[in-house]
mmCIF file of C-alpha atoms and ligand atoms in Angstrom:
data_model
loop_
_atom_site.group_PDB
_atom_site.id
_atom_site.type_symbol
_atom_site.label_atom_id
_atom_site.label_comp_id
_atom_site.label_asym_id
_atom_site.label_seq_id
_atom_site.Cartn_x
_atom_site.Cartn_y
_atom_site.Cartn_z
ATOM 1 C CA UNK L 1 0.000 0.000 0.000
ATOM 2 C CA UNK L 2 1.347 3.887 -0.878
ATOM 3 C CA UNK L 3 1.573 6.296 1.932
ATOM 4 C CA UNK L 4 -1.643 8.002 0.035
ATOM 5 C CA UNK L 5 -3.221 4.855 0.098
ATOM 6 C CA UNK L 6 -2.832 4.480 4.038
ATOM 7 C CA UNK L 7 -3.473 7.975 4.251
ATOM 8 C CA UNK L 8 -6.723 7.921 2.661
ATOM 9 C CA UNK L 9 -8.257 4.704 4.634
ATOM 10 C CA UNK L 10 -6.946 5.811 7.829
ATOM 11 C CA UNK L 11 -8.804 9.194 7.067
ATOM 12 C CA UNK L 12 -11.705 7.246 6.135
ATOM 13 C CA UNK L 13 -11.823 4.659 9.380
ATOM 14 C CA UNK L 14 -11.362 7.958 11.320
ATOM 15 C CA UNK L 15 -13.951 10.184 10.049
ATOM 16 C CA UNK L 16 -16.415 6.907 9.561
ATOM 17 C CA UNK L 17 -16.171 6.099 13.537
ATOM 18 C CA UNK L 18 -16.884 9.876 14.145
ATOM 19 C CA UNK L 19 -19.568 10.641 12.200
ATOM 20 C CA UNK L 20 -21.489 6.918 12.233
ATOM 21 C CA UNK L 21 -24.730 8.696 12.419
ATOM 22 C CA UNK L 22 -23.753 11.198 9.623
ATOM 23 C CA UNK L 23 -22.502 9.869 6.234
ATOM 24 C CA UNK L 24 -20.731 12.729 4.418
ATOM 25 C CA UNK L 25 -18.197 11.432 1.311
ATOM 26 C CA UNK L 26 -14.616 12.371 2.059
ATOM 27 C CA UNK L 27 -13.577 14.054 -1.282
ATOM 28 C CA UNK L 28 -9.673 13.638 -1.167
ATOM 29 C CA UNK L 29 -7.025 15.509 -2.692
ATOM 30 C CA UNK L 30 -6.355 14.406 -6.318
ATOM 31 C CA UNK L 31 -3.003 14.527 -8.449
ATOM 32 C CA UNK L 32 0.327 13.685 -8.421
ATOM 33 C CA UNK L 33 1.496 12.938 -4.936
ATOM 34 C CA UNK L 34 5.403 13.072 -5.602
ATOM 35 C CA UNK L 35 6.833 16.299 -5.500
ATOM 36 C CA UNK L 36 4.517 18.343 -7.512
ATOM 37 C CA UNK L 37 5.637 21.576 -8.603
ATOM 38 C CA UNK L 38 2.362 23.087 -6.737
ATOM 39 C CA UNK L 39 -0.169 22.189 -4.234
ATOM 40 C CA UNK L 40 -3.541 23.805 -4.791
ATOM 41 C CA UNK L 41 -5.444 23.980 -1.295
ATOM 42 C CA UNK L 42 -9.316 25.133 -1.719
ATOM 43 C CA UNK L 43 -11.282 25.589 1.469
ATOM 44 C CA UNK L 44 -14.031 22.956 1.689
ATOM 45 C CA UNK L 45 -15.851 20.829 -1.265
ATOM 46 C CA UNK L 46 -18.969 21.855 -2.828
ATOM 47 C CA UNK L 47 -21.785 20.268 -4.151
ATOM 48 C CA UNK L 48 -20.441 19.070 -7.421
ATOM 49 C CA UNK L 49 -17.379 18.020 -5.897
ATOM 50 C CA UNK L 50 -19.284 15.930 -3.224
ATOM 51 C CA UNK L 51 -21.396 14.511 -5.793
ATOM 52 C CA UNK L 52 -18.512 13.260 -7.852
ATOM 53 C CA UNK L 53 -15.785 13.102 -5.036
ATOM 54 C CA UNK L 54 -13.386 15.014 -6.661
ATOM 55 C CA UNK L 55 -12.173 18.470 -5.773
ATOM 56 C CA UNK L 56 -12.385 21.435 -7.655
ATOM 57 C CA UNK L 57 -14.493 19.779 -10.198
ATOM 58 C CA UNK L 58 -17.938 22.157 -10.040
ATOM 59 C CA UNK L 59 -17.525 26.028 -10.617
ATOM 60 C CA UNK L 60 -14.102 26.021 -8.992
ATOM 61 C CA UNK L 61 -13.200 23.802 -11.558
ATOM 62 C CA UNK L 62 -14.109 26.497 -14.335
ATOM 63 C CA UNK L 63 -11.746 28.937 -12.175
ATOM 64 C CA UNK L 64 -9.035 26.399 -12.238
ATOM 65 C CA UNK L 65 -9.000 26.600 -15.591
ATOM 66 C CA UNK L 66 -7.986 29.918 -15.940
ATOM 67 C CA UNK L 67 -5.617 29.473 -13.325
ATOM 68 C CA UNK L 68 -3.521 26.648 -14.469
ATOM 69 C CA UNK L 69 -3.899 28.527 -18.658
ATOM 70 C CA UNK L 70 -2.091 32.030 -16.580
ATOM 71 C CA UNK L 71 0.832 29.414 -15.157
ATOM 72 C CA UNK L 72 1.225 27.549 -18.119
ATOM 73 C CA UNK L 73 0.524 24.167 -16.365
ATOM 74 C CA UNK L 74 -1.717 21.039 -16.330
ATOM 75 C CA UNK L 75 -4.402 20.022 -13.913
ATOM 76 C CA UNK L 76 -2.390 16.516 -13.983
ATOM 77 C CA UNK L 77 0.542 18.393 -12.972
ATOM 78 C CA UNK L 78 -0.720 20.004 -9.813
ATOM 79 C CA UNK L 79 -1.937 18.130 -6.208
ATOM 80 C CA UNK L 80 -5.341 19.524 -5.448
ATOM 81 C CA UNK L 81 -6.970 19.671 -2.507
ATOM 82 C CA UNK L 82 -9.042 21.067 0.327
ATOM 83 C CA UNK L 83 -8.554 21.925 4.245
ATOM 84 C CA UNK L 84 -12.061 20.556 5.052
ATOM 85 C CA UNK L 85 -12.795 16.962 3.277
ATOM 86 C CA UNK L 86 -16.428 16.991 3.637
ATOM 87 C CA UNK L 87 -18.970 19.404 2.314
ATOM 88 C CA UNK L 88 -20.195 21.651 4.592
ATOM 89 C CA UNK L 89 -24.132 22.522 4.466
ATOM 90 C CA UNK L 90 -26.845 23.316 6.000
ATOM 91 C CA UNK L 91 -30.740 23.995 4.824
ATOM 92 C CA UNK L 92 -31.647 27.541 2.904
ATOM 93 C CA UNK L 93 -34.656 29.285 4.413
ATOM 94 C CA UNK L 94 -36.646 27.965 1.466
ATOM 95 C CA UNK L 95 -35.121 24.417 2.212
ATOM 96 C CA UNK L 96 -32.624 23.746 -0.418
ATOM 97 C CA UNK L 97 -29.319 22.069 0.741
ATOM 98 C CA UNK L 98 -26.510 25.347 0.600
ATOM 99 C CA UNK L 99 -22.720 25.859 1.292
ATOM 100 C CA UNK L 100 -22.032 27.041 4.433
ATOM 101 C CA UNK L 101 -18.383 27.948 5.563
ATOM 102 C CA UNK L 102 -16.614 25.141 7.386
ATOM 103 C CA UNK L 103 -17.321 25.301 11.100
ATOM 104 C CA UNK L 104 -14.380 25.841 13.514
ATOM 105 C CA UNK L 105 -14.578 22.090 14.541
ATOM 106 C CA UNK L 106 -14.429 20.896 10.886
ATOM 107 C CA UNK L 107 -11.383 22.930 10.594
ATOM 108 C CA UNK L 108 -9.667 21.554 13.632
ATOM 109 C CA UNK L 109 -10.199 17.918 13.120
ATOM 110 C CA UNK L 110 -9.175 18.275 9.265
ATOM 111 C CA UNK L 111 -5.952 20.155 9.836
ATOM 112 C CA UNK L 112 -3.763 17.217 11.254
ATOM 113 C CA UNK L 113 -4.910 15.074 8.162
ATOM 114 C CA UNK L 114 -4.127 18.119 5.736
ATOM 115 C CA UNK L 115 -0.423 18.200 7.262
ATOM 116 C CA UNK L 116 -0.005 14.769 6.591
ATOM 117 C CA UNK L 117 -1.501 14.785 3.366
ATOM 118 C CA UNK L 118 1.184 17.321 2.635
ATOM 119 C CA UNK L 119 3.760 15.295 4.120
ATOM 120 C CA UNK L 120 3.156 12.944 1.816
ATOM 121 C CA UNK L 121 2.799 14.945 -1.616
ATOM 122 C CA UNK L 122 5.692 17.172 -0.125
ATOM 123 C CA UNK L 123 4.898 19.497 -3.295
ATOM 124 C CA UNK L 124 7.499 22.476 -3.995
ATOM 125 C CA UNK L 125 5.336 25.151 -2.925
ATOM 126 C CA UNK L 126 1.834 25.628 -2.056
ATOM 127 C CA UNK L 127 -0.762 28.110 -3.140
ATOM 128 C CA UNK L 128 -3.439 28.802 -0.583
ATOM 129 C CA UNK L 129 -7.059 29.856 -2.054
ATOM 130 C CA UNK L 130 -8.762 32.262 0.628
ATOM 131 C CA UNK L 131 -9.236 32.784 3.984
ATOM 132 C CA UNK L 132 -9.798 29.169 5.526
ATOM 133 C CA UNK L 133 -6.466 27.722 3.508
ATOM 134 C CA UNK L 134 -3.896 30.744 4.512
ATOM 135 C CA UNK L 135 -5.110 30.099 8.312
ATOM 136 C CA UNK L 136 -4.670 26.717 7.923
ATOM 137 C CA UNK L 137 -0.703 27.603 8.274
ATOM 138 C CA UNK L 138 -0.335 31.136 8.896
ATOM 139 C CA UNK L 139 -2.469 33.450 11.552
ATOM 140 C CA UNK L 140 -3.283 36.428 8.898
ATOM 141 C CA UNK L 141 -6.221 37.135 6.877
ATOM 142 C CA UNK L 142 -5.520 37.199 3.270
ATOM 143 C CA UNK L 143 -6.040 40.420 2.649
ATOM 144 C CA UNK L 144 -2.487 41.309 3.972
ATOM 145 C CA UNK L 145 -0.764 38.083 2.271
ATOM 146 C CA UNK L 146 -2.125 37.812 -0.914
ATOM 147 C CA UNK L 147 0.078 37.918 -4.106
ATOM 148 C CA UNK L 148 3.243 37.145 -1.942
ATOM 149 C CA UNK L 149 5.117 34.483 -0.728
ATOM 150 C CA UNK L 150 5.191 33.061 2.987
ATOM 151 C CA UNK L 151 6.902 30.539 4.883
ATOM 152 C CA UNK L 152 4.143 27.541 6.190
ATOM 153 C CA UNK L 153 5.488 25.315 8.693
ATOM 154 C CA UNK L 154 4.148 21.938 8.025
ATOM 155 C CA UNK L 155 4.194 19.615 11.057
ATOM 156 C CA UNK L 156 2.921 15.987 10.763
ATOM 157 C CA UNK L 157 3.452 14.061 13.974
ATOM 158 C CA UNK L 158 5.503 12.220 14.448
ATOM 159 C CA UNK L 159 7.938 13.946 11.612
ATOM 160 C CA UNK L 160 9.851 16.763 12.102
ATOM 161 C CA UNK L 161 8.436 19.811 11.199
ATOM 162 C CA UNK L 162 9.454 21.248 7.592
ATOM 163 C CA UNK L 163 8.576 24.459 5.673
ATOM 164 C CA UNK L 164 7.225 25.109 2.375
ATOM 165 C CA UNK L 165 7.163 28.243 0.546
ATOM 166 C CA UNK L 166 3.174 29.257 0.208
ATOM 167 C CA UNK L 167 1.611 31.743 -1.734
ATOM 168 C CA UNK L 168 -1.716 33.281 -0.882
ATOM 169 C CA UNK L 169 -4.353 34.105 -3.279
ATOM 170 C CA UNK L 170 -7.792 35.117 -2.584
ATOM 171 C CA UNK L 171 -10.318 32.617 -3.166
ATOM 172 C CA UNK L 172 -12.099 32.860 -6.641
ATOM 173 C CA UNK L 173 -15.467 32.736 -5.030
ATOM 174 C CA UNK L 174 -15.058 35.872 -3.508
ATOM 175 C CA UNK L 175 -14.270 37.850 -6.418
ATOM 176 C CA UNK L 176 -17.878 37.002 -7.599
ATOM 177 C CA UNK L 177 -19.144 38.833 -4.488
ATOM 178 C CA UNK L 178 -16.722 41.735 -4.783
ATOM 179 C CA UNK L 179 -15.885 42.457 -8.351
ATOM 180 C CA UNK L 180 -12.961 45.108 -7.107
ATOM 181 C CA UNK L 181 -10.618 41.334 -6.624
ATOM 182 C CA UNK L 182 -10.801 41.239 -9.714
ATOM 183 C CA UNK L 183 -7.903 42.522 -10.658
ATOM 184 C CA UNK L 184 -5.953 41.869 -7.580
ATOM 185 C CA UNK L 185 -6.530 38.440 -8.411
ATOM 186 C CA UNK L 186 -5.209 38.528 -11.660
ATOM 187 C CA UNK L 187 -2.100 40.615 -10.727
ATOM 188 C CA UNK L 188 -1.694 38.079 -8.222
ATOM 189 C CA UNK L 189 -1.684 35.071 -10.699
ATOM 190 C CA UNK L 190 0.578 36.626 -13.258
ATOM 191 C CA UNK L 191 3.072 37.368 -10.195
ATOM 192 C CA UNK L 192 2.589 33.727 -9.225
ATOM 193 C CA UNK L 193 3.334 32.541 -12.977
ATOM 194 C CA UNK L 194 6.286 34.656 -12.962
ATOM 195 C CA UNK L 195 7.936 33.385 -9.872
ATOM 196 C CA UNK L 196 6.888 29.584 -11.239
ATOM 197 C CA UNK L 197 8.676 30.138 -14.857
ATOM 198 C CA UNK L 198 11.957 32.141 -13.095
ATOM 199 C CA UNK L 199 12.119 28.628 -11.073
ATOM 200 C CA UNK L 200 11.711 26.156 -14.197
ATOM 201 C CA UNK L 201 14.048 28.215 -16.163
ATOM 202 C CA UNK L 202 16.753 27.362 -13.475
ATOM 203 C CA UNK L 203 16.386 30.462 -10.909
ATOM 204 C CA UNK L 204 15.100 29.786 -7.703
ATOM 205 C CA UNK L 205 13.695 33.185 -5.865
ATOM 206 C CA UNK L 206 11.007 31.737 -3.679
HETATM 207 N N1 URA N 301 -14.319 23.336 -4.694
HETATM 208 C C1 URA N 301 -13.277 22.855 -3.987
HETATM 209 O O1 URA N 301 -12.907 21.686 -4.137
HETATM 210 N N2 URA N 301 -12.686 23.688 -3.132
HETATM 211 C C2 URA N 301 -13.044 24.963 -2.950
HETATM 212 O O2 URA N 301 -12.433 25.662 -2.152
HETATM 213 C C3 URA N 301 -14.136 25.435 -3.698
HETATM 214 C C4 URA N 301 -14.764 24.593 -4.542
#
């Protein structure tokens, strides 16, 4: 069995003993987990994504799109994942099943499997979409981190601690409810894709 594959039922056993009376699908990271060049870490899956059990596969996925044409790479290429492994919801006044944000118990009890996961995958860097993700490693809001790179200090017990270079972009989501991002965003990305072609062309700033 692969580390991943260990990972993945462990999570599984884990989550299926705590939540016995609750079945929500664990959507798990997806991608190559042996030193990718980037690790893409959403904030929770959506419907789409817990429909089909893959991440970023609903209107995040059209986002991605754009994201991996600006860097000039693959979804193959890239490890994606989320913080939160389970959808969070709850019921609309009129009754329909919604997104909610991950609670801060969901976010607790999926961080320790998130630092393993990137244990595992150890990608070169990692790019962190939103709020939920930066915090995940780094006590700031994303309004002061975005379009930069950080230090995150990944520690997976019983390994030592490492660090990984991250880079914080706002998550796509919100630039549909403020259209201002919109630009940041971009300026963001093409700073990110910049940094990521100085690095395959031999350089290594980050
Ligand atoms: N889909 C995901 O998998 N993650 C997000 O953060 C948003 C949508």
């Amino acid at each position: 069995m692969t580390p991943m594959e260990q990972f993945k039922r462990e999570c599984t056993a884990f989550f299926d003993e705590l939540n016995a009376a609750e079945q929500r699908p664990l959507v798990f990271g997806e991608g190559p987990a042996d030193h990718p060049v980037l690790m893409l870490i959403g904030e929770a899956p959506g419907e789409q994504e817990a429909l089909q059990g893959r991440p970023f596969v609903g209107k995040a996925g059209k986002n991605l799109d754009a994201f991996l044409e600006t860097l000039g790479l693959k979804r193959e290429e890239i490890y994606l994942s989320n913080v939160v492994k389970v959808r969070p919801s709850k019921l609309s006044p009129a009754g329909r099943v919604v997104n909610r944000p991950p609670s801060k118990e969901e976010k607790a009890l999926f961080l320790p499997w998130l630092m393993r996961e990137i244990a595992i995958v150890r990608p070169d860097a990692i790019v962190t979409l939103g709020n939920v993700a930066l915090q995940a490693f780094i006590d700031d809001v994303v309004g002061n981190r975005h379009g930069r790179w950080s230090q995150a200090v990944i520690h997976a017990t019983p390994e030592p601690a490492f660090t990984l270079p991250l880079f914080a972009l706002y998550h796509p989501a919100s630039i549909l409810y403020n259209g201002s991002l919109k630009s940041t965003y971009a300026n963001d990305l093409q700073t990110l894709a910049h940094t990521l072609s100085v690095r395959t062309n031999g350089e290594n700033d980050i």
